[in-house]
Amino acid sequence: MLSWAALFLIVALVAGIFGFFGIASAAVGIAKVLFFVFLILFVVSLIMGRRRSTS
């Protein structure tokens, strides 16, 4: 999922360079959402991993 966020960020940068600001703003929005979803899932997986007992 982090790779998708990076992909949309690259698309936004390229679109911004070529002057497609509508596409760039949409791609930046999608990249932000995907990044925060990835971050939340990462934190949840860290918490769930620590809750398991190894006994």
Tab-separated table of C-alpha atoms in Angstrom:
chain	number	residue	atom	x	y	z
A	1	MET	CA	0.000	0.000	0.000
A	2	LEU	CA	2.919	2.296	0.624
A	3	SER	CA	4.019	1.691	-2.949
A	4	TRP	CA	0.609	2.909	-4.169
A	5	ALA	CA	0.994	6.088	-2.127
A	6	ALA	CA	4.453	6.634	-3.598
A	7	LEU	CA	3.107	6.001	-7.103
A	8	PHE	CA	0.357	8.594	-6.707
A	9	LEU	CA	2.893	11.045	-5.288
A	10	ILE	CA	5.088	10.587	-8.367
A	11	VAL	CA	2.055	11.004	-10.637
A	12	ALA	CA	1.188	14.212	-8.785
A	13	LEU	CA	4.716	15.569	-9.158
A	14	VAL	CA	4.842	14.808	-12.882
A	15	ALA	CA	1.366	16.285	-13.428
A	16	GLY	CA	2.365	19.384	-11.475
A	17	ILE	CA	5.492	19.836	-13.598
A	18	PHE	CA	3.466	19.662	-16.811
A	19	GLY	CA	0.784	22.023	-15.508
A	20	PHE	CA	-2.093	19.616	-14.929
A	21	PHE	CA	-2.926	21.026	-11.524
A	22	GLY	CA	-6.363	19.370	-11.274
A	23	ILE	CA	-4.870	15.932	-11.796
A	24	ALA	CA	-1.975	16.777	-9.501
A	25	SER	CA	-4.229	17.819	-6.637
A	26	ALA	CA	-6.349	14.683	-7.025
A	27	ALA	CA	-3.270	12.452	-7.045
A	28	VAL	CA	-1.858	14.201	-3.973
A	29	GLY	CA	-5.151	13.667	-2.154
A	30	ILE	CA	-5.175	9.979	-3.011
A	31	ALA	CA	-1.533	9.622	-1.961
A	32	LYS	CA	-2.261	11.267	1.411
A	33	VAL	CA	-5.206	8.989	2.093
A	34	LEU	CA	-3.264	5.864	1.150
A	35	PHE	CA	-0.299	6.937	3.268
A	36	PHE	CA	-2.429	7.485	6.361
A	37	VAL	CA	-4.254	4.178	5.845
A	38	PHE	CA	-0.864	2.459	5.576
A	39	LEU	CA	0.332	4.234	8.718
A	40	ILE	CA	-2.754	3.194	10.705
A	41	LEU	CA	-2.479	-0.418	9.548
A	42	PHE	CA	1.221	-0.427	10.458
A	43	VAL	CA	0.530	0.806	13.996
A	44	VAL	CA	-2.285	-1.722	14.431
A	45	SER	CA	-0.026	-4.550	13.282
A	46	LEU	CA	2.664	-3.434	15.737
A	47	ILE	CA	0.178	-3.418	18.608
A	48	MET	CA	-1.299	-6.788	17.660
A	49	GLY	CA	2.180	-8.293	17.294
A	50	ARG	CA	3.138	-7.268	20.822
A	51	ARG	CA	-0.042	-8.688	22.318
A	52	ARG	CA	0.772	-12.261	21.298
A	53	SER	CA	2.404	-14.390	23.936
A	54	THR	CA	5.229	-16.687	22.873
A	55	SER	CA	4.668	-19.254	25.628
